[in-house]
XYZ file of C-alpha atoms in Angstrom:
294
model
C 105.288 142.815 121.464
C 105.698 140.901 118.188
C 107.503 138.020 116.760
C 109.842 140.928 114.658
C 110.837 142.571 117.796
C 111.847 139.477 119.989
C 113.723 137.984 116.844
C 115.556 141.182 116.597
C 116.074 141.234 120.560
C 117.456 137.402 120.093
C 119.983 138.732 117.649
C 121.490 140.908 119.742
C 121.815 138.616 122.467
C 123.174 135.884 120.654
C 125.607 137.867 118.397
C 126.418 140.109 121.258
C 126.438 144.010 119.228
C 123.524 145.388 117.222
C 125.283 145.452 114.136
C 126.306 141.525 114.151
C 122.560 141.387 114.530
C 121.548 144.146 111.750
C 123.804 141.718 109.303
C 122.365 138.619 110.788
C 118.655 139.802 109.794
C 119.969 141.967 107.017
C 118.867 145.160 108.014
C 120.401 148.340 109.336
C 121.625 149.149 112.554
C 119.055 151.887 113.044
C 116.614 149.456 112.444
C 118.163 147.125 115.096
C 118.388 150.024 118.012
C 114.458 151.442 117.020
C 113.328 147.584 116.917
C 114.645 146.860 120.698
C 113.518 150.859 121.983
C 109.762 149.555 120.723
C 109.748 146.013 122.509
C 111.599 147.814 125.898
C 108.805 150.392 125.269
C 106.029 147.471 125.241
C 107.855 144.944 127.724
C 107.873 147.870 130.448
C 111.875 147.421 131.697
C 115.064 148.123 129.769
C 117.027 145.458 128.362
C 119.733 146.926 127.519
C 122.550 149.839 128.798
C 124.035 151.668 127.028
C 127.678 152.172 127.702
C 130.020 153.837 125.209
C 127.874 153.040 122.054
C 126.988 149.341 123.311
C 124.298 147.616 124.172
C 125.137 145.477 127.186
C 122.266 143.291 128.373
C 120.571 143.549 131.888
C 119.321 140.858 134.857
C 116.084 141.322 133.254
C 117.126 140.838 129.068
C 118.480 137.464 130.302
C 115.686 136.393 131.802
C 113.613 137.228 129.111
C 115.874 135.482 126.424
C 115.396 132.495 128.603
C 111.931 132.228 128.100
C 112.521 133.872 124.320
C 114.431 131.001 123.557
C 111.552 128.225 124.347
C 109.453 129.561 121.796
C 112.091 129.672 119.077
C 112.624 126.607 119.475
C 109.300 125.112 118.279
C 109.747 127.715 115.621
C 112.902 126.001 114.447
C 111.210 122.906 114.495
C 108.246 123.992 112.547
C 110.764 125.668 110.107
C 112.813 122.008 109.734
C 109.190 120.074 109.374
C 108.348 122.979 106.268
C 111.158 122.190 105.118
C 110.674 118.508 104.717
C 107.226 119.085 103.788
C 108.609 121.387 100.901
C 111.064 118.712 99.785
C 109.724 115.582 100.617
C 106.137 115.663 101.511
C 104.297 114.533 104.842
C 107.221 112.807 107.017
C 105.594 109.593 106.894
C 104.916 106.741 104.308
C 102.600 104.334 103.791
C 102.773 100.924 101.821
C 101.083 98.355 100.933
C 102.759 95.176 98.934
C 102.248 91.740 97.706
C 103.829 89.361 99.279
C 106.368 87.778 96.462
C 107.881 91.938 96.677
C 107.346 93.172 100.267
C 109.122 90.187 101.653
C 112.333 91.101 99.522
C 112.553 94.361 96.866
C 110.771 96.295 99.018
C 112.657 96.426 102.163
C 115.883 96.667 100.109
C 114.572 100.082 98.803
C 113.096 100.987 102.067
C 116.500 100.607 103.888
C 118.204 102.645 100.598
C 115.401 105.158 101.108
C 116.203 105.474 104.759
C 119.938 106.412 104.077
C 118.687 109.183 102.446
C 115.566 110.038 104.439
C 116.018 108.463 108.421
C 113.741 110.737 109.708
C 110.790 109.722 107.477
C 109.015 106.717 109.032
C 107.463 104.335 106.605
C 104.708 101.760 107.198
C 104.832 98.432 105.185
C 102.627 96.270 105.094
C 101.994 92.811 103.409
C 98.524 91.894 102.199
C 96.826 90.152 99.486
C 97.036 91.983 95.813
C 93.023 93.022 95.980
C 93.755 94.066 99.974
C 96.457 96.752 98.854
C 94.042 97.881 95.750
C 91.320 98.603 98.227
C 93.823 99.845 101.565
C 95.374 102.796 98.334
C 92.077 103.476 97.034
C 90.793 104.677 100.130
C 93.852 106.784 100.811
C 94.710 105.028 103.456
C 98.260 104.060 101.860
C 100.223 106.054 99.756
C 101.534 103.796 97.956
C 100.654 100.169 96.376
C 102.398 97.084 95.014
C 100.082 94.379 93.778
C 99.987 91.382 90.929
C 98.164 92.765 87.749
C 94.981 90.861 87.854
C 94.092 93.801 90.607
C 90.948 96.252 88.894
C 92.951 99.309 88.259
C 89.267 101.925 87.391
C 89.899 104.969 89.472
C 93.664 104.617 90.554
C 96.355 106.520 89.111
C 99.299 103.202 88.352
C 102.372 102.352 85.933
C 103.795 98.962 85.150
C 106.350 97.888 87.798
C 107.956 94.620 86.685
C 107.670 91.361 85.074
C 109.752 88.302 85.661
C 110.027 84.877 84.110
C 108.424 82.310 86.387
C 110.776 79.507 87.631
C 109.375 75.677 88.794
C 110.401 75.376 92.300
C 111.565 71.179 92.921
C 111.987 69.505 96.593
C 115.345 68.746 96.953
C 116.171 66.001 94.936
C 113.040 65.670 92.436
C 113.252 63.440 89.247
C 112.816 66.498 87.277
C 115.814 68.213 89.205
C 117.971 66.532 86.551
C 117.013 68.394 83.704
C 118.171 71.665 82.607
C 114.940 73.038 81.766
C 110.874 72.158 82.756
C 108.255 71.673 80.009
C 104.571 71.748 80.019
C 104.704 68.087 78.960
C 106.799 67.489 82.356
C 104.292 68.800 84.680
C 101.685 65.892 83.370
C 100.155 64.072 86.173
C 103.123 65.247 88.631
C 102.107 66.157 91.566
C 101.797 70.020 91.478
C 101.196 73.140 93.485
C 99.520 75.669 92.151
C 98.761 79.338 92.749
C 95.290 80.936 93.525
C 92.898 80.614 90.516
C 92.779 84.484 89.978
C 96.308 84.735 89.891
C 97.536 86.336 85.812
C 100.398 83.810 85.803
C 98.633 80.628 87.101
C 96.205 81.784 84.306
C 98.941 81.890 81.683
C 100.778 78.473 82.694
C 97.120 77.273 82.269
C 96.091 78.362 78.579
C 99.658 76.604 78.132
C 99.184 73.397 79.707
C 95.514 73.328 78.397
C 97.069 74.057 74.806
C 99.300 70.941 75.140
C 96.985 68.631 76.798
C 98.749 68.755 79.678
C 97.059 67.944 83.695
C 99.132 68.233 86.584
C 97.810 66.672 89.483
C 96.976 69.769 92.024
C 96.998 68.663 95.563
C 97.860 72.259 96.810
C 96.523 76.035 96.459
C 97.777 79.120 97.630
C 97.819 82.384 96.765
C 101.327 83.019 97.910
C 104.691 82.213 95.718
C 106.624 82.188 98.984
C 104.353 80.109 100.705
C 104.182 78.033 97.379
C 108.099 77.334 97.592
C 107.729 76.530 101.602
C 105.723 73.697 100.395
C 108.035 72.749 97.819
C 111.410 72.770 100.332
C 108.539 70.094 102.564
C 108.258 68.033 99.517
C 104.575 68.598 98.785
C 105.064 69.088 95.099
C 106.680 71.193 92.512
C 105.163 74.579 91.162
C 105.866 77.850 89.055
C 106.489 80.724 90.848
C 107.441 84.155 91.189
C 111.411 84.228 91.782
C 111.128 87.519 93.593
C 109.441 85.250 96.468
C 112.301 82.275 96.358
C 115.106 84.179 97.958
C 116.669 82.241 100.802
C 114.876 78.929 99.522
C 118.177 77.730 97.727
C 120.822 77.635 100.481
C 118.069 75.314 102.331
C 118.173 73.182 99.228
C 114.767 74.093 97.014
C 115.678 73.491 93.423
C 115.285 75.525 90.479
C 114.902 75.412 86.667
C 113.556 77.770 83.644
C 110.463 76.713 82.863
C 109.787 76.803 79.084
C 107.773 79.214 77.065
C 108.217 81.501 79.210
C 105.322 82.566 81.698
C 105.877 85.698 83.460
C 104.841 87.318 87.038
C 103.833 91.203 86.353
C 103.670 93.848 89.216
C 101.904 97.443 89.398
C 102.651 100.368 91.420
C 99.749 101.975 92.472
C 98.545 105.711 93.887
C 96.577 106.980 95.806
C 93.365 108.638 93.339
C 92.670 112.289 92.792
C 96.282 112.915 94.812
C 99.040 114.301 93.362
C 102.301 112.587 94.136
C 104.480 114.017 97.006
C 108.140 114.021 96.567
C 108.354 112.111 98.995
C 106.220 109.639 97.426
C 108.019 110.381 94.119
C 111.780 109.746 95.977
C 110.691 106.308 97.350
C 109.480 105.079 93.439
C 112.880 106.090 92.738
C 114.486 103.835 94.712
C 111.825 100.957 93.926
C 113.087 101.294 90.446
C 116.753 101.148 90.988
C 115.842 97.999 93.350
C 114.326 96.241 90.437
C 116.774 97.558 88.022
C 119.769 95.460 90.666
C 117.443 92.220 90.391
């Protein structure tokens, strides 16, 4: 008995004549009628009579289809899973994101991803920017989102986006009347500011250092969400990432340009020494057209 012979003896059962079942497995009907003599041959019972040129199926075929029919199904299965291996990949996804993006883009292109995949399951998770660098270079993620001052020796990555910072106010600051916020504004104000290995804090430093400019800090954080919580509470004021300040308008946090222009750059990151999946390559895709809607 072999799988050739009980795929052959399923046609014929299911189509209900030997030569609906020759065209279903594209053979000949000679082929069909040998195929089913072999597996009665091996099985030890007939399957089949043979009345006026047909092949009507016995007690015994029936009974045997039954149990025929169990196995094929896990074959169709493992035929479907190929398949989504072929086009997609492994039928899971992992990722790992800063917060400013896994609180907002990235569940936007996860749910647009999931209209077009629902039976891929993806993992997010939200973690500091050198967390995700270290959870993707140990291939434990496929996929990374993190803030650019993240060592990129040894992972495959590509630029992801930059945005112009914004000054978060409490709701109704001083500085809420203007249209715009200067460096020369932010002197002695009280200020809060993001984690000292942050790029962008870095940048809106060499600026207010250039102008002589010192904010009084009387709150850290490494998080631009978590910076504009603080802001809503009336803590301070502070630049941050506008990718992390959805929501905090309708509760009344105010927001102006803040002038030059310091911006907050992302990078996607891969997993090293792995070539991208399409799967993994179909998800980017819809990263992209999530940033591209900002």
């Amino acid at each position: 008995m072999n799988y050739r012979q009980l795929e052959t003896f399923r046609a014929v059962m299911l189509s209900g004549s030997a030569s609906r079942a020759a065209e279903l497995l594209d053979i000949t009907q000679p082929a069909v009628s040998r195929t089913i003599a072999e597996l009665e041959k091996g099985v030890g019972f007939v399957l089949f009579e043979r009345i006026k040129g047909r092949l009507v199926p016995t007690p015994e075929a029936q009974m045997l289809l039954n149990e025929v029919e169990k196995s094929f199904v896990g074959l169709d299965r493992i035929r479907a899973e190929a398949a989504r291996i072929r086009d997609f990949g492994a039928g899971s996804l992992r990722i790992a994101s800063l917060a400013a993006l896994g609180a907002t883009l990235v569940p936007r292109a996860i749910y647009k991803f999931h209209q077009k995949q629902p039976e891929i399951a993806v993992n997010l998770q939200i973690h500091a920017s050198s967390v995700v660098r270290e959870l993707v270079s140990t291939g434990g993620f496929d996929i990374g989102l993190a803030a650019d001052e993240v060592d990129l020796t040894g992972l495959e990555h590509q630029a992801f986006a930059s945005v112009r910072a914004v000054c978060a106010l409490p709701p109704g600051h001083a500085l809420a009347s203007k249209s715009a916020i200067s460096p020369k504004d932010l002197n002695g104000v009280r200020f809060i500011a993001l984690a000292p290995e942050d790029r962008a804090r870095r940048r809106l430093d060499a600026i207010l250092q250039a102008e002589g400019v010192v904010p009084k800090i009387i709150a850290e954080t490494p998080s631009s969400g978590t910076l504009c919580a603080l802001a809503l509470s009336g803590v301070g004021i502070g630049i941050t990432n506008p990718a992390a300040a959805e929501g905090f308008a309708i509760r009344g946090l105010e927001f102006r340009p803040f002038e030059p222009a310091v911006y907050f750059k992302s990078i996607l990151l891969f997993r090293p020494d792995s070539q991208k999946t399409r799967l993994v390559k179909s998800f980017v895709a819809e990263l992209m057209r999530a940033r591209s809607a900002e």
